Coordinates of C-alpha atoms and ligand atoms in Angstrom, one line a residue:
M877 CA 29.5 -25.3 82.8
S878 CA 28.5 -22.8 80.1
A879 CA 25.7 -23.9 77.7
A880 CA 28.4 -23.1 74.8
I881 CA 30.6 -25.9 76.2
T882 CA 27.9 -28.3 76.9
S883 CA 26.8 -28.0 73.5
V884 CA 30.4 -28.7 72.3
L885 CA 30.6 -31.7 74.2
Q886 CA 27.2 -33.0 72.7
E887 CA 28.1 -32.0 69.1
N888 CA 28.1 -35.0 66.6
R889 CA 28.4 -33.3 63.4
V890 CA 31.5 -34.2 61.7
F891 CA 33.4 -32.7 58.7
P892 CA 35.9 -34.8 57.0
P893 CA 38.4 -32.8 55.1
P894 CA 37.1 -32.2 51.6
R895 CA 38.8 -34.8 49.0
G896 CA 40.2 -32.0 46.8
F897 CA 42.0 -30.5 49.9
V898 CA 43.3 -33.7 51.0
E899 CA 44.8 -34.3 47.4
Q900 CA 46.7 -31.3 47.6
A901 CA 47.5 -31.1 51.5
N902 CA 51.1 -30.6 53.1
I903 CA 49.9 -33.4 55.5
A904 CA 47.5 -35.3 53.5
G905 CA 45.2 -37.7 55.6
M906 CA 45.2 -38.8 59.3
A907 CA 47.9 -41.8 58.5
Q908 CA 50.5 -38.9 57.8
Y909 CA 49.6 -37.2 60.7
Q910 CA 50.0 -40.2 62.8
A911 CA 53.1 -41.4 61.4
L912 CA 54.6 -37.8 62.2
C913 CA 53.3 -38.3 65.8
S914 CA 54.8 -41.6 65.9
K915 CA 58.2 -40.4 65.0
A916 CA 58.2 -37.6 67.7
Q917 CA 56.9 -40.1 70.3
A918 CA 59.9 -42.5 69.6
D919 CA 62.5 -39.8 69.5
H920 CA 61.2 -36.3 70.8
E921 CA 64.6 -34.5 70.4
G922 CA 65.7 -36.1 67.1
F923 CA 62.0 -35.3 65.5
W924 CA 62.8 -31.7 66.4
A925 CA 66.3 -31.7 65.4
D926 CA 65.4 -33.1 62.0
L927 CA 62.9 -30.2 61.4
A928 CA 65.3 -27.5 62.6
K929 CA 68.0 -28.4 60.3
E930 CA 65.7 -29.0 57.3
H931 CA 63.7 -25.5 57.9
L932 CA 66.1 -23.0 59.2
L933 CA 69.4 -21.6 57.7
W934 CA 71.9 -21.8 60.4
H935 CA 74.9 -19.7 60.3
K936 CA 76.4 -22.1 62.7
P937 CA 74.8 -25.6 63.1
F938 CA 73.6 -26.7 66.7
S939 CA 75.3 -29.8 68.3
Q940 CA 72.9 -30.2 71.0
T941 CA 69.1 -30.3 70.3
L942 CA 67.8 -29.8 73.9
D943 CA 69.5 -28.7 77.1
Q944 CA 67.6 -29.9 80.2
S945 CA 70.4 -29.3 82.6
N946 CA 68.3 -26.6 84.5
K947 CA 64.7 -27.5 84.1
P948 CA 62.4 -25.7 83.6
F949 CA 64.8 -23.5 81.7
Y950 CA 65.0 -25.5 78.7
R951 CA 67.2 -24.5 75.6
W952 CA 66.8 -25.5 72.3
F953 CA 69.5 -25.7 69.5
H954 CA 71.5 -23.6 72.1
D955 CA 75.1 -23.9 70.4
G956 CA 73.8 -23.0 67.0
E957 CA 73.6 -19.6 65.6
L958 CA 71.2 -17.9 63.0
N959 CA 69.4 -14.6 62.3
V960 CA 65.6 -14.5 62.2
S961 CA 65.3 -11.6 59.8
Y962 CA 68.0 -13.3 57.5
N963 CA 65.5 -16.4 57.5
C964 CA 62.5 -14.4 56.7
L965 CA 63.9 -12.1 54.2
D966 CA 67.6 -12.6 52.7
K967 CA 66.8 -16.4 52.2
H968 CA 64.2 -15.6 49.5
L969 CA 66.6 -13.3 47.5
G970 CA 68.0 -15.1 44.3
T971 CA 64.8 -17.3 44.2
A972 CA 61.6 -17.2 42.5
T973 CA 60.3 -15.4 45.7
E974 CA 62.5 -12.3 45.4
H975 CA 60.0 -10.2 43.2
K976 CA 56.9 -11.9 44.7
T977 CA 54.3 -9.6 46.7
A978 CA 55.4 -10.1 50.4
I979 CA 52.8 -7.7 51.8
I980 CA 49.5 -6.2 50.4
F981 CA 48.8 -3.6 52.9
E982 CA 45.2 -2.0 52.9
A983 CA 45.1 1.4 54.9
D984 CA 42.0 2.3 56.8
D985 CA 40.8 4.6 53.8
G986 CA 41.1 1.7 51.5
T987 CA 44.6 2.6 49.9
V988 CA 46.5 -0.3 48.8
T989 CA 50.5 -0.7 49.0
E990 CA 52.1 -3.6 47.6
L991 CA 55.7 -4.6 48.7
S992 CA 57.8 -7.6 47.0
Y993 CA 60.3 -9.5 49.0
R994 CA 63.1 -7.5 47.7
E995 CA 61.6 -4.2 48.7
L996 CA 60.7 -5.3 51.8
H997 CA 64.5 -6.7 52.6
D998 CA 65.7 -3.3 51.4
R999 CA 63.6 -1.4 54.0
V1000 CA 64.5 -3.4 56.6
C1001 CA 68.0 -3.1 55.9
R1002 CA 67.8 0.7 55.5
F1003 CA 65.8 1.2 58.6
A1004 CA 68.2 -1.1 60.7
N1005 CA 71.1 0.9 59.4
G1006 CA 69.2 4.0 60.6
L1007 CA 68.9 2.4 64.2
K1008 CA 72.4 1.5 63.9
S1009 CA 73.5 5.0 63.1
L1010 CA 72.2 6.0 66.3
G1011 CA 74.1 3.5 68.1
H1012 CA 71.6 0.8 68.9
G1013 CA 72.3 -2.9 68.4
R1014 CA 72.5 -6.2 70.0
G1015 CA 71.4 -6.6 73.7
E1016 CA 69.4 -3.8 73.8
R1017 CA 65.5 -3.8 74.2
A1018 CA 63.1 -1.7 72.0
I1019 CA 59.5 -0.8 72.7
I1020 CA 57.4 -0.8 69.6
Y1021 CA 54.1 1.1 69.6
M1022 CA 52.8 1.2 66.2
P1023 CA 49.5 0.8 64.3
M1024 CA 49.1 -2.2 61.8
S1025 CA 51.3 -1.2 59.0
I1026 CA 54.3 -2.3 56.9
H1027 CA 56.2 0.0 59.2
A1028 CA 55.5 -2.1 62.2
V1029 CA 56.7 -5.0 60.5
V1030 CA 59.9 -3.2 59.3
A1031 CA 60.5 -2.2 62.9
M1032 CA 60.1 -5.8 64.2
Q1033 CA 62.3 -7.3 61.4
A1034 CA 65.0 -4.6 61.9
C1035 CA 64.9 -5.3 65.6
A1036 CA 65.7 -8.9 64.9
R1037 CA 68.3 -8.3 62.2
L1038 CA 70.2 -6.3 64.8
G1039 CA 69.7 -8.7 67.7
I1040 CA 67.7 -6.0 69.5
T1041 CA 64.9 -8.0 71.5
H1042 CA 61.6 -6.0 70.8
S1043 CA 58.4 -5.7 73.0
V1044 CA 55.4 -4.8 70.9
V1045 CA 52.7 -2.8 72.8
F1046 CA 49.3 -3.0 71.4
G1047 CA 48.3 0.5 70.0
G1048 CA 45.1 0.6 72.1
F1049 CA 47.0 0.3 75.4
S1050 CA 47.2 3.4 77.7
S1051 CA 50.4 5.7 78.6
K1052 CA 50.2 3.6 81.8
S1053 CA 50.8 0.2 80.3
L1054 CA 53.3 1.6 78.0
H1055 CA 55.2 2.9 80.8
E1056 CA 55.0 -0.2 82.8
R1057 CA 56.6 -2.1 79.8
I1058 CA 59.3 0.5 79.1
V1059 CA 60.4 0.3 82.7
D1060 CA 60.1 -3.6 83.2
A1061 CA 61.9 -4.4 79.9
G1062 CA 64.6 -1.8 80.4
A1063 CA 63.9 -0.2 77.1
T1064 CA 66.6 2.1 75.4
L1065 CA 64.6 2.4 72.3
V1066 CA 60.9 3.3 71.4
I1067 CA 59.7 3.1 68.1
A1068 CA 56.2 4.7 67.7
A1069 CA 53.9 6.6 65.2
D1070 CA 52.5 9.8 65.5
E1071 CA 49.0 8.7 65.4
Q1072 CA 47.2 5.8 64.2
V1073 CA 44.0 5.6 62.0
R1074 CA 41.2 3.3 62.7
G1075 CA 37.6 3.6 61.6
G1076 CA 38.1 7.0 60.0
K1077 CA 39.4 8.5 63.3
H1078 CA 42.9 9.8 64.2
I1079 CA 44.2 8.2 67.5
P1080 CA 47.3 9.7 69.1
L1081 CA 50.1 7.4 70.0
K1082 CA 53.4 9.7 70.4
P1083 CA 51.6 11.8 72.9
A1084 CA 51.2 8.4 75.0
V1085 CA 54.8 8.2 74.8
D1086 CA 55.3 11.5 76.2
E1087 CA 53.0 10.7 79.1
A1088 CA 54.8 7.6 79.8
F1089 CA 58.1 9.7 80.1
A1090 CA 56.3 12.1 82.3
M1091 CA 55.5 9.3 84.8
G1092 CA 59.4 8.8 85.2
G1093 CA 61.8 5.9 85.4
C1094 CA 62.1 5.7 81.5
E1095 CA 65.7 7.6 81.5
A1096 CA 67.3 4.8 79.8
V1097 CA 65.7 5.3 76.6
R1098 CA 68.1 6.9 74.4
H1099 CA 65.7 7.8 71.4
V1100 CA 62.1 7.6 70.5
V1101 CA 61.9 7.1 66.7
V1102 CA 58.7 8.5 65.2
W1103 CA 57.0 7.5 62.1
R1104 CA 54.8 10.0 60.5
R1105 CA 51.7 8.1 60.0
T1106 CA 49.1 11.2 59.7
G1107 CA 51.2 14.4 60.2
G1108 CA 49.1 15.3 63.3
A1109 CA 50.4 17.8 65.7
I1110 CA 52.6 16.3 68.2
A1111 CA 55.2 17.6 70.7
F1112 CA 58.9 16.7 69.7
H1113 CA 62.0 16.7 71.8
P1114 CA 65.1 16.3 70.0
P1115 CA 67.6 14.9 70.2
R1116 CA 65.8 12.3 72.0
D1117 CA 62.8 12.1 69.4
V1118 CA 64.3 11.5 65.8
W1119 CA 62.1 11.2 62.8
W1120 CA 61.8 7.6 61.1
D1121 CA 62.4 9.0 57.6
D1122 CA 65.5 11.0 58.8
I1123 CA 67.3 8.1 60.2
E1124 CA 66.4 6.0 57.1
A1125 CA 67.3 8.8 54.5
G1126 CA 70.6 7.9 52.5
Q1127 CA 71.2 4.8 54.2
S1128 CA 72.4 1.5 52.3
S1129 CA 69.8 -1.1 51.3
T1130 CA 72.1 -3.9 52.8
C1131 CA 72.7 -4.6 56.3
E1132 CA 74.8 -7.7 57.4
P1133 CA 72.5 -9.7 59.8
V1134 CA 73.7 -10.1 63.5
W1135 CA 74.4 -13.6 64.0
V1136 CA 72.8 -14.6 67.5
P1137 CA 72.8 -17.9 69.5
A1138 CA 69.2 -19.7 69.0
E1139 CA 68.5 -18.9 72.5
H1140 CA 68.9 -14.9 71.8
P1141 CA 65.6 -13.3 73.2
L1142 CA 63.6 -12.4 69.9
F1143 CA 61.1 -10.7 71.8
I1144 CA 59.2 -10.0 75.2
L1145 CA 55.4 -9.8 75.0
Y1146 CA 53.6 -9.0 78.1
T1147 CA 50.4 -10.7 79.1
S1148 CA 48.3 -10.5 82.1
G1149 CA 48.4 -12.7 85.1
S1150 CA 45.9 -13.5 87.8
T1151 CA 47.9 -11.3 90.3
G1152 CA 50.4 -8.6 90.1
K1153 CA 51.8 -6.8 87.0
P1154 CA 51.7 -8.3 83.3
K1155 CA 54.2 -11.0 82.7
G1156 CA 57.0 -10.4 80.1
V1157 CA 56.7 -13.7 78.1
Q1158 CA 60.3 -14.2 76.7
H1159 CA 60.6 -16.0 73.5
A1160 CA 63.9 -17.2 71.8
S1161 CA 65.1 -16.9 68.3
G1162 CA 65.4 -20.4 66.7
G1163 CA 62.8 -22.6 68.5
Y1164 CA 60.1 -19.8 67.8
L1165 CA 60.9 -19.3 64.2
L1166 CA 60.8 -23.0 63.5
H1167 CA 57.5 -23.6 65.1
A1168 CA 56.1 -20.2 63.2
K1169 CA 57.2 -21.8 59.9
L1170 CA 56.1 -25.2 60.6
T1171 CA 52.6 -24.3 61.6
M1172 CA 52.2 -22.1 58.5
Q1173 CA 52.9 -25.3 56.5
W1174 CA 51.1 -27.9 58.7
T1175 CA 48.2 -25.7 60.0
F1176 CA 47.8 -23.5 57.1
D1177 CA 48.7 -25.7 54.4
I1178 CA 50.6 -22.9 52.6
K1179 CA 51.5 -23.0 49.2
A1180 CA 53.4 -20.5 47.1
S1181 CA 50.0 -19.4 45.2
D1182 CA 48.3 -18.4 48.5
V1183 CA 47.1 -14.9 49.8
F1184 CA 47.3 -15.3 53.7
W1185 CA 45.5 -12.9 55.9
C1186 CA 45.6 -13.2 59.6
T1187 CA 43.5 -10.5 61.0
A1188 CA 45.5 -9.8 64.4
D1189 CA 47.4 -6.8 65.7
V1190 CA 51.0 -7.1 66.0
G1191 CA 50.4 -6.0 69.5
W1192 CA 49.3 -9.6 70.3
V1193 CA 51.2 -12.8 70.0
T1194 CA 49.2 -14.0 67.0
G1195 CA 50.3 -10.8 64.9
H1196 CA 54.0 -11.8 65.8
T1197 CA 54.0 -15.4 65.0
Y1198 CA 51.4 -15.2 61.9
V1199 CA 51.8 -11.6 60.5
A1200 CA 55.7 -10.5 61.5
Y1201 CA 57.3 -13.8 61.0
G1202 CA 55.5 -17.1 60.0
P1203 CA 54.1 -15.9 56.6
L1204 CA 57.4 -14.3 55.5
A1205 CA 59.5 -17.2 56.7
V1206 CA 57.5 -19.3 54.2
G1207 CA 57.7 -16.8 51.6
A1208 CA 53.9 -16.3 51.5
T1209 CA 51.8 -13.3 50.3
E1210 CA 50.1 -11.8 53.1
I1211 CA 47.4 -9.0 53.7
I1212 CA 47.9 -6.5 56.5
F1213 CA 45.1 -4.2 57.4
E1214 CA 45.0 -1.0 59.2
G1215 CA 41.6 -0.6 60.4
V1216 CA 38.7 -2.2 61.8
P1217 CA 36.1 -4.9 60.3
T1218 CA 33.2 -2.4 60.6
Y1219 CA 34.6 0.4 58.6
P1220 CA 33.2 1.8 56.4
D1221 CA 30.7 -0.9 57.1
A1222 CA 30.6 -4.3 58.6
A1223 CA 31.4 -6.0 55.0
R1224 CA 35.0 -4.8 55.2
F1225 CA 36.5 -8.2 55.7
W1226 CA 34.3 -9.6 53.1
K1227 CA 35.3 -6.9 50.5
M1228 CA 38.8 -7.2 51.3
I1229 CA 39.0 -11.0 50.9
E1230 CA 37.3 -10.5 47.5
R1231 CA 39.4 -7.4 46.2
H1232 CA 42.7 -9.2 47.4
R1233 CA 41.5 -12.8 46.2
C1234 CA 42.4 -14.2 49.8
T1235 CA 42.9 -17.7 50.0
I1236 CA 43.4 -18.4 53.8
F1237 CA 41.6 -16.4 56.3
Y1238 CA 42.4 -16.2 60.1
T1239 CA 40.5 -14.3 62.8
A1240 CA 38.8 -14.4 66.1
P1241 CA 35.6 -15.7 67.3
T1242 CA 34.5 -12.2 68.6
A1243 CA 35.1 -10.7 65.1
I1244 CA 32.8 -13.5 63.5
R1245 CA 30.0 -13.0 66.3
S1246 CA 29.9 -9.3 65.6
L1247 CA 29.9 -9.7 61.8
I1248 CA 27.3 -12.3 62.2
K1249 CA 25.2 -9.8 64.2
A1250 CA 25.7 -7.1 61.7
S1251 CA 24.7 -9.2 58.9
E1252 CA 21.6 -10.1 60.6
T1253 CA 20.2 -6.5 60.8
D1254 CA 21.6 -5.4 57.5
E1255 CA 21.6 -7.8 54.5
K1256 CA 24.0 -5.4 52.8
V1257 CA 27.0 -6.6 54.8
H1258 CA 26.2 -10.2 54.4
P1259 CA 29.1 -12.0 53.1
A1260 CA 26.8 -13.6 50.4
R1261 CA 27.0 -10.0 48.8
S1262 CA 30.9 -10.5 48.3
D1263 CA 32.7 -13.1 46.1
L1264 CA 34.6 -15.3 48.4
S1265 CA 35.2 -17.8 46.1
S1266 CA 39.2 -17.5 46.5
L1267 CA 39.0 -18.8 50.1
R1268 CA 40.1 -22.5 50.6
L1269 CA 40.9 -22.4 54.4
L1270 CA 39.6 -20.6 57.3
G1271 CA 40.9 -20.4 60.7
S1272 CA 39.9 -19.3 64.2
V1273 CA 42.1 -18.2 67.3
G1274 CA 41.9 -16.5 70.8
E1275 CA 39.0 -18.4 72.5
P1276 CA 36.6 -21.2 72.1
I1277 CA 34.5 -20.8 69.0
N1278 CA 30.8 -21.8 69.8
P1279 CA 29.4 -24.3 67.2
E1280 CA 26.7 -21.8 66.1
A1281 CA 29.6 -19.1 65.1
W1282 CA 31.5 -22.0 63.5
M1283 CA 28.4 -23.4 61.4
W1284 CA 27.8 -19.6 60.2
Y1285 CA 31.8 -19.2 59.2
H1286 CA 31.5 -22.8 57.4
R1287 CA 28.6 -21.9 55.5
H1288 CA 28.7 -18.6 54.8
V1289 CA 32.1 -17.6 54.5
G1290 CA 33.8 -20.8 53.5
G1291 CA 30.8 -21.6 51.3
E1292 CA 30.8 -25.4 52.8
R1293 CA 34.1 -26.1 51.1
C1294 CA 36.8 -24.7 53.3
P1295 CA 37.9 -26.5 56.2
I1296 CA 38.2 -24.5 59.6
V1297 CA 41.2 -24.7 61.8
D1298 CA 40.2 -23.9 65.3
T1299 CA 43.9 -23.3 66.9
F1300 CA 44.4 -23.5 70.4
W1301 CA 47.4 -21.8 71.7
Q1302 CA 48.9 -19.0 73.8
T1303 CA 51.4 -16.2 74.1
E1304 CA 53.5 -18.6 76.1
T1305 CA 53.3 -21.6 73.4
G1306 CA 54.6 -19.2 70.8
G1307 CA 52.6 -20.8 68.2
H1308 CA 49.7 -23.4 67.7
M1309 CA 49.5 -26.3 69.9
I1310 CA 46.2 -28.2 69.6
T1311 CA 44.5 -27.8 66.0
P1312 CA 43.0 -29.6 63.2
L1313 CA 45.2 -30.3 60.2
P1314 CA 42.9 -29.1 57.4
G1315 CA 43.9 -32.0 55.0
A1316 CA 43.8 -34.8 57.6
T1317 CA 41.8 -34.1 60.8
P1318 CA 37.8 -34.6 60.7
L1319 CA 36.4 -31.3 62.1
V1320 CA 33.9 -31.0 64.9
P1321 CA 32.5 -27.3 65.5
G1322 CA 33.8 -26.1 68.7
S1323 CA 36.7 -28.5 69.3
C1324 CA 40.2 -27.6 68.6
T1325 CA 40.8 -31.4 68.1
L1326 CA 44.3 -33.0 68.4
P1327 CA 47.8 -31.6 69.4
L1328 CA 50.3 -31.3 66.7
P1329 CA 53.1 -33.7 66.2
G1330 CA 55.7 -33.3 69.0
I1331 CA 53.4 -31.8 71.5
D1332 CA 52.5 -33.8 74.3
A1333 CA 49.3 -32.3 75.4
A1334 CA 47.1 -34.1 78.1
I1335 CA 44.7 -33.5 80.8
V1336 CA 45.6 -34.1 84.3
D1337 CA 44.2 -33.6 87.6
E1338 CA 45.9 -31.4 90.5
A1339 CA 48.4 -34.2 91.4
A1340 CA 49.5 -34.7 87.5
H1341 CA 47.5 -37.9 87.2
D1342 CA 46.0 -38.6 83.6
M1343 CA 42.2 -38.0 83.6
P1344 CA 40.1 -40.5 81.8
H1345 CA 38.7 -39.2 78.4
G1346 CA 35.2 -37.6 79.2
Q1347 CA 36.3 -36.0 82.2
G1348 CA 37.5 -32.6 82.5
G1349 CA 40.6 -31.5 84.3
I1350 CA 43.7 -29.2 83.6
L1351 CA 45.6 -29.0 80.2
V1352 CA 49.4 -29.5 80.3
I1353 CA 51.9 -30.2 77.9
K1354 CA 54.2 -32.9 79.4
K1355 CA 57.5 -32.3 77.1
P1356 CA 59.0 -29.3 76.2
W1357 CA 58.8 -28.0 72.6
P1358 CA 61.1 -25.3 70.7
S1359 CA 58.8 -22.4 70.8
M1360 CA 58.1 -22.6 74.4
I1361 CA 58.2 -19.5 76.6
R1362 CA 62.0 -19.4 78.0
T1363 CA 61.2 -17.4 81.1
I1364 CA 59.2 -14.2 82.5
W1365 CA 61.5 -11.3 81.9
G1366 CA 63.2 -10.4 85.0
D1367 CA 61.4 -13.1 87.1
P1368 CA 62.3 -16.4 86.8
E1369 CA 61.0 -17.4 90.0
R1370 CA 57.3 -16.4 88.9
F1371 CA 58.0 -18.3 85.6
K1372 CA 58.6 -21.5 87.5
K1373 CA 55.7 -21.0 89.7
S1374 CA 53.3 -19.9 87.1
Y1375 CA 54.1 -22.5 84.6
F1376 CA 56.0 -25.4 86.3
P1377 CA 54.4 -25.8 89.6
E1378 CA 55.8 -28.5 91.8
E1379 CA 52.7 -30.5 92.0
L1380 CA 52.5 -30.9 88.2
K1381 CA 55.8 -33.0 88.2
G1382 CA 57.4 -30.8 85.6
Y1383 CA 54.6 -30.6 83.3
Y1384 CA 53.8 -27.0 81.3
L1385 CA 50.5 -25.7 82.9
A1386 CA 48.5 -23.9 80.2
G1387 CA 46.3 -22.3 82.8
D1388 CA 42.9 -23.7 80.8
G1389 CA 40.9 -26.3 81.7
A1390 CA 39.8 -29.0 79.1
V1391 CA 38.1 -32.2 78.3
R1392 CA 38.6 -34.8 75.9
N1393 CA 35.8 -36.6 73.9
K1394 CA 35.4 -40.4 75.0
D1395 CA 35.3 -41.6 71.5
T1396 CA 37.7 -39.4 69.3
G1397 CA 40.1 -38.1 72.2
Y1398 CA 39.4 -34.5 70.7
F1399 CA 40.0 -31.6 72.9
T1400 CA 37.5 -29.1 73.9
I1401 CA 38.9 -26.0 76.0
T1402 CA 36.5 -25.3 78.9
G1403 CA 38.2 -21.8 80.2
R1404 CA 40.7 -20.5 82.3
I1405 CA 41.4 -22.0 85.5
D1406 CA 43.1 -19.1 87.0
D1407 CA 41.6 -15.5 87.7
V1408 CA 42.1 -14.5 84.3
L1409 CA 39.2 -13.1 82.1
N1410 CA 39.3 -13.9 78.5
V1411 CA 37.7 -10.8 76.8
S1412 CA 37.3 -10.8 73.1
G1413 CA 40.5 -13.0 72.9
H1414 CA 42.4 -10.8 75.2
R1415 CA 43.5 -11.9 78.8
L1416 CA 42.5 -9.4 81.5
G1417 CA 43.8 -10.2 85.2
T1418 CA 41.3 -9.4 88.1
M1419 CA 43.7 -7.2 89.3
E1420 CA 43.6 -5.0 85.9
V1421 CA 39.9 -5.0 86.3
E1422 CA 40.2 -4.2 90.1
S1423 CA 42.7 -1.3 89.7
A1424 CA 40.4 0.3 86.8
L1425 CA 37.4 -0.1 88.9
V1426 CA 39.1 1.8 92.2
A1427 CA 40.7 4.4 89.7
H1428 CA 37.3 5.8 89.2
P1429 CA 36.2 8.9 91.5
L1430 CA 32.7 7.2 92.5
V1431 CA 34.4 4.1 93.7
A1432 CA 35.7 4.1 97.3
Ligands
AMP1249 P1 46.7 -15.3 74.5 O1 47.8 -15.7 75.6 O2 46.3 -13.9 75.0 O3 46.8 -15.5 73.2 O4 45.5 -16.0 75.2 C1 45.8 -17.4 75.4 C2 44.3 -18.0 75.9 O5 43.2 -17.6 74.9 C3 44.4 -19.4 76.1 O6 45.0 -19.8 77.4 C4 43.0 -19.9 76.0 O7 42.4 -19.6 77.2 C5 42.3 -18.9 74.9 N1 42.3 -19.4 73.7 C6 43.4 -19.3 72.6 N2 42.9 -19.9 71.4 C7 41.7 -20.6 71.8 C8 41.1 -21.6 71.1 N3 41.2 -21.9 69.9 N4 40.0 -22.2 71.9 C9 39.9 -21.9 73.1 N5 40.6 -21.0 73.8 C10 41.7 -20.4 73.2

């Protein structure tokens, strides 16, 4: 067992929620948390049904909450109809939120653009109308290959509005990965930028699209919509290639949402498996959005006055749930950042928190560790040099946070007054699974503490027997939940084998090892149990490492 995990297991510092935080919290105190858990335990389906009715706007109400007739292909709210983009944008029109800032975008060079909910709605509609004018619509798949930008969110929301299933490919991925995803998803549309700008450098994106096409097999793609981010020189192949600005020009700022069944695939997001090609994790519309919205309220305690900042790229699931969908579903003001934390120097995050009066900050342990290191060698980039007094809550995601990094984050960024939510979840779970609730859960550095209400997480052995607290085992989720993965795109057998292996008696296999504290029952994640490495919060399969190695001319 690694030293970091051992130190978590021996961790005895406890940080109860500050009283001021509890007084205003959406879930205030452990009794309220436990009441929600008991409600879910007594009537799992009823619990989720009530929440789905309360939190989502349905075009057609659902009559069945959970369909279990074809396990493990669960369906939630399946005969209900809704539209995700309508639930994120239109619902705020005519309310106090309409003219509130939806997005504060800061470009790599520091240029700031702000957009209200009304403006965002209008832009999504104009772009959706542009896609429609090209003949794209419901039932198709779009690959989105974009930098962090307002345009990336507009593209995702426009797809959702039209019932087009999107698959975002991280801008740092190569043309080979892009090709693999275009082909596997059967994409008919690609939305890309000419280039992206990170750390003062221009990095080409559209050329990678052309390289992917040159590899063959992308013939189903009818259009590549190109957003001119930099105006850099790129090859352009009309009529396949069209400019974003051209298709948007003159379009109406209203676009009737396409009502889809709750199970309609909102997106496919590829993640590494231990063997073979990446898995296209397919998420549904209704259940996914419900969990995105709920966790904004439960985990992030979101309020109308908050300025929320999740630093994840939209290429990862965190950037889907906590950039593109969750914050908008609750009508929050959010910050989106194009660049990197170390440019122009390693104080960038702290300066941005100060500049935009950020109140909730959510980032990855890797980023925290690298900024700790930077501030040790250069006092000028230490968080103490910035005014971080606006912060009230911090979050961590992507990998275990070691207690030393937790303590530094708590002291130097959170001023010892902000709770830290260490959120355990995965691409497949759609949203948080095991996490403290900031106004309820006493925190222990390095532990993601307890499951959310309605999430039946447990630790078992290889034959699905419960492990006693204090003994490590396999992390499972015993009951289905609304935002769970629906299938692996095009490979239902692999879905069953990977996540619902027979010996686990129908439990969802997370692929992580975990252990619960003997006294508190708190969970600590001990790492992946398969051959997948978690590097800087991103999963890499051993196959990918192997193929990268053998691709080198010096490797036989
Ligand atoms: P991904 O699907 O790429 O977001 O990766 C999910 C994996 O990241 C999980 O299966 C865990 O191994 C790891 N992970 C995510 N969040 C946490 C966390 N808060 N603590 C420990 N591990 C985490």
